[in-house]
PDB file of C-alpha atoms in Angstrom:
ATOM      1  CA  MET A   1     461.772  54.459 205.408  1.00 51.00           C
ATOM      2  CA  ASN A   2     461.358  51.496 202.725  1.00 58.00           C
ATOM      3  CA  ASP A   3     461.148  52.154 198.900  1.00 63.00           C
ATOM      4  CA  GLU A   4     457.960  51.443 198.145  1.00 65.00           C
ATOM      5  CA  VAL A   5     457.786  54.428 200.215  1.00 62.00           C
ATOM      6  CA  TYR A   6     460.388  56.006 199.711  1.00 59.00           C
ATOM      7  CA  LYS A   7     459.248  55.766 196.186  1.00 62.00           C
ATOM      8  CA  LEU A   8     455.603  57.559 197.518  1.00 62.00           C
ATOM      9  CA  VAL A   9     458.361  60.477 199.022  1.00 63.00           C
ATOM     10  CA  TYR A  10     460.228  61.449 196.101  1.00 62.00           C
ATOM     11  CA  SER A  11     457.363  61.484 193.509  1.00 65.00           C
ATOM     12  CA  MET A  12     455.707  63.965 196.066  1.00 66.00           C
ATOM     13  CA  ILE A  13     458.464  65.919 196.393  1.00 64.00           C
ATOM     14  CA  THR A  14     459.651  66.000 192.527  1.00 64.00           C
ATOM     15  CA  ILE A  15     456.732  67.339 191.818  1.00 63.00           C
ATOM     16  CA  LEU A  16     456.456  69.941 193.878  1.00 62.00           C
ATOM     17  CA  ILE A  17     459.547  71.324 191.967  1.00 60.00           C
ATOM     18  CA  THR A  18     458.401  70.654 188.763  1.00 56.00           C
ATOM     19  CA  SER A  19     455.127  72.059 189.367  1.00 58.00           C
ATOM     20  CA  GLY A  20     457.138  75.616 189.223  1.00 65.00           C
ATOM     21  CA  CYS A  21     456.247  75.823 193.394  1.00 75.00           C
ATOM     22  CA  PHE A  22     459.512  76.394 193.456  1.00 77.00           C
ATOM     23  CA  GLY A  23     460.554  78.261 190.592  1.00 82.00           C
ATOM     24  CA  TYR A  24     458.168  80.755 191.394  1.00 84.00           C
ATOM     25  CA  ILE A  25     460.098  81.517 194.409  1.00 86.00           C
ATOM     26  CA  ASN A  26     463.618  82.668 193.094  1.00 87.00           C
ATOM     27  CA  TYR A  27     461.312  84.725 190.710  1.00 86.00           C
ATOM     28  CA  ASN A  28     459.698  86.604 193.495  1.00 85.00           C
ATOM     29  CA  ILE A  29     462.915  87.300 195.111  1.00 87.00           C
ATOM     30  CA  LEU A  30     464.203  88.615 191.511  1.00 86.00           C
ATOM     31  CA  GLU A  31     460.522  90.542 192.061  1.00 80.00           C
ATOM     32  CA  LYS A  32     461.477  92.494 195.328  1.00 79.00           C
ATOM     33  CA  LEU A  33     464.512  93.474 193.960  1.00 80.00           C
ATOM     34  CA  ASN A  34     463.420  94.477 191.326  1.00 73.00           C
ATOM     35  CA  VAL A  35     466.047  92.661 188.871  1.00 79.00           C
ATOM     36  CA  VAL A  36     462.651  91.689 187.463  1.00 76.00           C
ATOM     37  CA  VAL A  37     459.438  93.555 187.075  1.00 68.00           C
ATOM     38  CA  ASP A  38     455.672  91.645 186.360  1.00 62.00           C
ATOM     39  CA  ARG A  39     453.984  93.750 183.477  1.00 60.00           C
ATOM     40  CA  PRO A  40     450.632  92.140 183.092  1.00 56.00           C
ATOM     41  CA  ASN A  41     450.379  92.371 179.140  1.00 56.00           C
ATOM     42  CA  LYS A  42     454.029  90.335 179.778  1.00 62.00           C
ATOM     43  CA  GLU A  43     452.102  86.623 181.292  1.00 67.00           C
ATOM     44  CA  THR A  44     454.186  84.883 178.727  1.00 70.00           C
ATOM     45  CA  ASP A  45     457.698  86.719 180.296  1.00 71.00           C
ATOM     46  CA  LYS A  46     456.650  85.336 183.294  1.00 76.00           C
ATOM     47  CA  LYS A  47     456.086  81.679 183.295  1.00 79.00           C
ATOM     48  CA  GLN A  48     459.092  81.666 180.994  1.00 79.00           C
ATOM     49  CA  LYS A  49     461.286  82.772 182.820  1.00 81.00           C
ATOM     50  CA  ILE A  50     459.809  80.626 186.433  1.00 83.00           C
ATOM     51  CA  MET A  51     460.288  77.462 183.708  1.00 83.00           C
ATOM     52  CA  ILE A  52     464.120  78.474 183.073  1.00 84.00           C
ATOM     53  CA  PHE A  53     464.219  78.951 187.556  1.00 86.00           C
ATOM     54  CA  THR A  54     462.473  75.800 187.754  1.00 84.00           C
ATOM     55  CA  GLY A  55     464.479  74.214 185.407  1.00 84.00           C
ATOM     56  CA  ILE A  56     468.042  75.303 187.999  1.00 86.00           C
ATOM     57  CA  ASN A  57     465.545  74.264 190.829  1.00 85.00           C
ATOM     58  CA  ILE A  58     464.532  70.426 190.082  1.00 83.00           C
ATOM     59  CA  SER A  59     468.283  70.243 188.408  1.00 86.00           C
ATOM     60  CA  LEU A  60     470.287  70.874 191.803  1.00 87.00           C
ATOM     61  CA  TYR A  61     467.019  68.662 193.447  1.00 83.00           C
ATOM     62  CA  TRP A  62     468.236  65.741 191.568  1.00 84.00           C
ATOM     63  CA  VAL A  63     472.082  66.367 192.192  1.00 88.00           C
ATOM     64  CA  LEU A  64     471.344  66.847 195.744  1.00 87.00           C
ATOM     65  CA  THR A  65     469.715  62.574 195.331  1.00 83.00           C
ATOM     66  CA  THR A  66     470.589  61.183 193.216  1.00 85.00           C
ATOM     67  CA  VAL A  67     474.213  62.400 193.110  1.00 88.00           C
ATOM     68  CA  LEU A  68     475.247  63.571 196.041  1.00 90.00           C
ATOM     69  CA  ASN A  69     472.527  61.502 197.631  1.00 88.00           C
ATOM     70  CA  TYR A  70     471.939  62.841 200.014  1.00 86.00           C
ATOM     71  CA  GLU A  71     468.579  62.189 202.209  1.00 82.00           C
ATOM     72  CA  ILE A  72     464.739  63.881 200.964  1.00 78.00           C
ATOM     73  CA  THR A  73     464.393  66.649 203.577  1.00 79.00           C
ATOM     74  CA  LEU A  74     468.641  68.023 203.372  1.00 86.00           C
ATOM     75  CA  SER A  75     467.939  67.986 199.638  1.00 83.00           C
ATOM     76  CA  ILE A  76     464.379  70.323 200.086  1.00 82.00           C
ATOM     77  CA  VAL A  77     466.467  72.621 202.717  1.00 86.00           C
ATOM     78  CA  LEU A  78     469.797  73.550 199.904  1.00 89.00           C
ATOM     79  CA  VAL A  79     467.095  73.898 197.723  1.00 87.00           C
ATOM     80  CA  LEU A  80     464.830  76.215 199.278  1.00 87.00           C
ATOM     81  CA  LEU A  81     468.633  77.689 201.334  1.00 90.00           C
ATOM     82  CA  PHE A  82     469.064  78.509 197.696  1.00 90.00           C
ATOM     83  CA  ASP A  83     466.153  79.598 195.813  1.00 88.00           C
ATOM     84  CA  VAL A  84     466.442  82.547 198.833  1.00 90.00           C
ATOM     85  CA  VAL A  85     470.173  82.915 199.435  1.00 91.00           C
ATOM     86  CA  GLY A  86     471.541  82.558 195.949  1.00 89.00           C
ATOM     87  CA  THR A  87     468.929  84.013 194.512  1.00 90.00           C
ATOM     88  CA  ILE A  88     469.839  86.859 196.239  1.00 91.00           C
ATOM     89  CA  LEU A  89     474.114  86.582 196.247  1.00 91.00           C
ATOM     90  CA  ILE A  90     473.800  84.732 192.736  1.00 89.00           C
ATOM     91  CA  ILE A  91     471.373  85.020 190.361  1.00 87.00           C
ATOM     92  CA  SER A  92     470.203  88.796 191.339  1.00 87.00           C
ATOM     93  CA  PRO A  93     474.778  90.247 190.590  1.00 89.00           C
ATOM     94  CA  LEU A  94     474.618  88.065 187.192  1.00 87.00           C
ATOM     95  CA  ALA A  95     471.548  89.193 186.011  1.00 82.00           C
ATOM     96  CA  LYS A  96     472.246  92.549 187.404  1.00 81.00           C
ATOM     97  CA  GLY A  97     475.928  92.644 185.508  1.00 84.00           C
ATOM     98  CA  ILE A  98     474.042  90.776 182.743  1.00 80.00           C
ATOM     99  CA  ASP A  99     472.223  94.445 181.696  1.00 78.00           C
ATOM    100  CA  TYR A 100     475.325  95.901 182.639  1.00 79.00           C
ATOM    101  CA  VAL A 101     477.294  94.532 179.523  1.00 84.00           C
ATOM    102  CA  ILE A 102     473.613  94.758 177.443  1.00 80.00           C
ATOM    103  CA  ASN A 103     473.576  98.641 178.190  1.00 77.00           C
ATOM    104  CA  ILE A 104     476.941  99.056 176.896  1.00 83.00           C
ATOM    105  CA  ILE A 105     476.823  97.039 174.422  1.00 83.00           C
ATOM    106  CA  ARG A 106     473.316  99.320 173.248  1.00 78.00           C
ATOM    107  CA  ARG A 107     475.803 102.128 173.911  1.00 79.00           C
ATOM    108  CA  ILE A 108     478.179 101.252 171.543  1.00 82.00           C
ATOM    109  CA  PHE A 109     475.742 101.024 168.319  1.00 76.00           C
ATOM    110  CA  GLY A 110     474.818 103.941 169.038  1.00 73.00           C
ATOM    111  CA  GLN A 111     471.318 103.481 170.772  1.00 71.00           C
ATOM    112  CA  SER A 112     468.936 104.103 173.972  1.00 63.00           C
ATOM    113  CA  TYR A 113     470.330 102.840 178.171  1.00 64.00           C
ATOM    114  CA  ALA A 114     467.173 100.326 178.454  1.00 62.00           C
ATOM    115  CA  GLU A 115     465.660  99.218 181.994  1.00 62.00           C
ATOM    116  CA  ASN A 116     464.001  96.900 183.261  1.00 62.00           C
ATOM    117  CA  ARG A 117     461.489  98.882 185.509  1.00 65.00           C
ATOM    118  CA  GLU A 118     458.751 100.474 185.383  1.00 72.00           C
ATOM    119  CA  THR A 119     459.847 104.490 184.377  1.00 75.00           C
ATOM    120  CA  ARG A 120     457.922 105.423 187.765  1.00 77.00           C
ATOM    121  CA  ASP A 121     460.131 102.860 188.978  1.00 75.00           C
ATOM    122  CA  TYR A 122     463.019 104.009 187.920  1.00 75.00           C
ATOM    123  CA  ILE A 123     462.760 107.996 188.370  1.00 79.00           C
ATOM    124  CA  PHE A 124     460.895 108.139 191.978  1.00 79.00           C
ATOM    125  CA  ASN A 125     462.874 104.920 193.972  1.00 77.00           C
ATOM    126  CA  THR A 126     465.355 107.416 194.965  1.00 79.00           C
ATOM    127  CA  ASN A 127     466.578 108.195 198.054  1.00 82.00           C
ATOM    128  CA  LYS A 128     467.444 111.393 197.113  1.00 85.00           C
ATOM    129  CA  THR A 129     464.631 114.695 198.371  1.00 88.00           C
ATOM    130  CA  GLN A 130     462.618 115.133 195.154  1.00 90.00           C
ATOM    131  CA  THR A 131     459.838 118.279 195.049  1.00 91.00           C
ATOM    132  CA  LEU A 132     457.703 117.814 192.388  1.00 92.00           C
ATOM    133  CA  PHE A 133     456.195 119.993 189.911  1.00 94.00           C
ATOM    134  CA  ILE A 134     453.140 118.377 188.298  1.00 94.00           C
ATOM    135  CA  PHE A 135     451.714 120.500 185.518  1.00 95.00           C
ATOM    136  CA  GLY A 136     449.324 120.182 182.441  1.00 94.00           C
ATOM    137  CA  PHE A 137     450.761 120.800 178.881  1.00 94.00           C
ATOM    138  CA  ASP A 138     448.383 123.911 179.189  1.00 94.00           C
ATOM    139  CA  ASN A 139     451.916 124.863 181.409  1.00 93.00           C
ATOM    140  CA  LYS A 140     449.865 126.054 183.980  1.00 93.00           C
ATOM    141  CA  LEU A 141     451.006 124.351 187.663  1.00 92.00           C
ATOM    142  CA  ILE A 142     448.599 121.320 189.418  1.00 93.00           C
ATOM    143  CA  THR A 143     450.404 120.732 192.222  1.00 92.00           C
ATOM    144  CA  CYS A 144     454.555 120.767 193.940  1.00 92.00           C
ATOM    145  CA  GLY A 145     455.541 118.929 196.762  1.00 91.00           C
ATOM    146  CA  TYR A 146     458.305 116.820 197.825  1.00 92.00           C
ATOM    147  CA  LEU A 147     457.906 113.480 197.060  1.00 90.00           C
ATOM    148  CA  ASP A 148     456.059 111.223 200.047  1.00 90.00           C
ATOM    149  CA  TYR A 149     454.963 108.112 198.169  1.00 85.00           C
ATOM    150  CA  GLN A 150     454.998 106.544 194.705  1.00 79.00           C
ATOM    151  CA  GLN A 151     451.876 103.582 193.628  1.00 73.00           C
ATOM    152  CA  SER A 152     455.325 100.737 191.865  1.00 67.00           C
ATOM    153  CA  GLY A 153     454.576 100.746 187.956  1.00 59.00           C
ATOM    154  CA  ASP A 154     453.173  98.243 187.623  1.00 58.00           C
ATOM    155  CA  ASN A 155     449.809  98.825 189.453  1.00 58.00           C
ATOM    156  CA  ASN A 156     447.592 101.022 186.325  1.00 58.00           C
ATOM    157  CA  TYR A 157     446.912 103.423 188.951  1.00 64.00           C
ATOM    158  CA  PHE A 158     449.097 106.456 188.922  1.00 75.00           C
ATOM    159  CA  ASP A 159     448.943 108.684 192.263  1.00 82.00           C
ATOM    160  CA  LEU A 160     452.026 110.452 194.150  1.00 86.00           C
ATOM    161  CA  ALA A 161     451.477 111.284 197.789  1.00 87.00           C
ATOM    162  CA  LEU A 162     453.351 114.428 198.210  1.00 91.00           C
ATOM    163  CA  ILE A 163     453.874 117.537 201.038  1.00 90.00           C
ATOM    164  CA  PRO A 164     453.844 120.551 201.188  1.00 90.00           C
ATOM    165  CA  LEU A 165     456.343 123.289 200.419  1.00 90.00           C
ATOM    166  CA  ASP A 166     457.298 126.023 202.006  1.00 84.00           C
ATOM    167  CA  TYR A 167     455.382 127.850 200.355  1.00 83.00           C
ATOM    168  CA  PRO A 168     452.035 128.253 198.801  1.00 83.00           C
ATOM    169  CA  GLU A 169     451.744 127.075 195.325  1.00 80.00           C
ATOM    170  CA  ASN A 170     450.910 130.715 193.581  1.00 81.00           C
ATOM    171  CA  GLN A 171     454.237 131.237 194.505  1.00 85.00           C
ATOM    172  CA  TYR A 172     456.125 128.806 191.514  1.00 89.00           C
ATOM    173  CA  SER A 173     455.500 129.774 187.708  1.00 90.00           C
ATOM    174  CA  PHE A 174     456.178 126.921 185.228  1.00 92.00           C
ATOM    175  CA  ASN A 175     458.902 129.624 183.391  1.00 92.00           C
ATOM    176  CA  GLN A 176     460.294 130.131 187.533  1.00 90.00           C
ATOM    177  CA  ILE A 177     461.042 125.860 187.401  1.00 91.00           C
ATOM    178  CA  VAL A 178     462.192 125.061 183.367  1.00 91.00           C
ATOM    179  CA  GLU A 179     464.963 127.385 184.170  1.00 90.00           C
ATOM    180  CA  GLU A 180     465.720 125.714 188.408  1.00 88.00           C
ATOM    181  CA  ALA A 181     465.034 122.363 186.586  1.00 87.00           C
ATOM    182  CA  SER A 182     467.983 123.339 183.769  1.00 87.00           C
ATOM    183  CA  LYS A 183     470.521 124.339 186.826  1.00 84.00           C
ATOM    184  CA  HIS A 184     469.927 120.483 188.066  1.00 79.00           C
ATOM    185  CA  GLN A 185     472.544 117.753 186.735  1.00 80.00           C
ATOM    186  CA  ASP A 186     470.433 115.601 188.493  1.00 84.00           C
ATOM    187  CA  SER A 187     466.548 117.032 187.975  1.00 88.00           C
ATOM    188  CA  ARG A 188     464.151 114.948 185.593  1.00 89.00           C
ATOM    189  CA  THR A 189     461.075 115.112 183.316  1.00 90.00           C
ATOM    190  CA  LEU A 190     458.710 112.871 183.466  1.00 89.00           C
ATOM    191  CA  ILE A 191     455.793 113.387 180.886  1.00 90.00           C
ATOM    192  CA  ASP A 192     452.891 111.141 181.385  1.00 88.00           C
ATOM    193  CA  PHE A 193     450.979 111.522 178.268  1.00 90.00           C
ATOM    194  CA  GLU A 194     448.175 109.231 178.720  1.00 86.00           C
ATOM    195  CA  LYS A 195     446.903 110.875 181.385  1.00 87.00           C
ATOM    196  CA  LYS A 196     449.082 115.040 179.438  1.00 91.00           C
ATOM    197  CA  ILE A 197     450.421 116.072 182.881  1.00 92.00           C
ATOM    198  CA  LYS A 198     454.412 116.992 183.100  1.00 94.00           C
ATOM    199  CA  ILE A 199     456.392 116.468 186.221  1.00 93.00           C
ATOM    200  CA  TYR A 200     459.662 118.373 187.071  1.00 94.00           C
ATOM    201  CA  ILE A 201     461.214 116.214 190.098  1.00 92.00           C
ATOM    202  CA  LEU A 202     464.235 118.030 191.811  1.00 91.00           C
ATOM    203  CA  ARG A 203     466.156 115.537 193.650  1.00 87.00           C
ATOM    204  CA  ASP A 204     468.865 117.199 196.749  1.00 77.00           C
TER     205      ASP A 204
END
């Protein structure tokens, strides 16, 4: 490959990397792992994170091609490999570790636990069987059942897929469910002030 073609290819690849395409790979993987959360009103934060990852990719690509004198093709493969494997094995645990340390510091200073995930995702994403009882603010039962599927919290529309319980819904009262929830240490209550519902979650 002559110098002119090499410089042209190098410039094109550099533009591709610096445009944020590779940085988006890092961000997308971390988003799927629930390490970062993409919220519609946090577009600026998303761009900043992608810029950080892009900067890491540019630095890695520069070291591979300029310092180590690797071929362009090999350098691209190594950068992409880092974007996938490195994000999972290095960046993700590091980010979770930082969040863990920050939450320890928050607790020391008497502050509440901070999470990146939406409240719904934080509550519902578990391997345990979850029995849901949904009440209105008037304490009247709307419906109940075993949680089968819940839409991700980053979607503004909130719906749930429930499997019917073994007994008819009219056999469950508000006081009965509150008492039962108090007996389960792992139970949770999700309050949606916008829709004016309370979801009591019993986990097995």
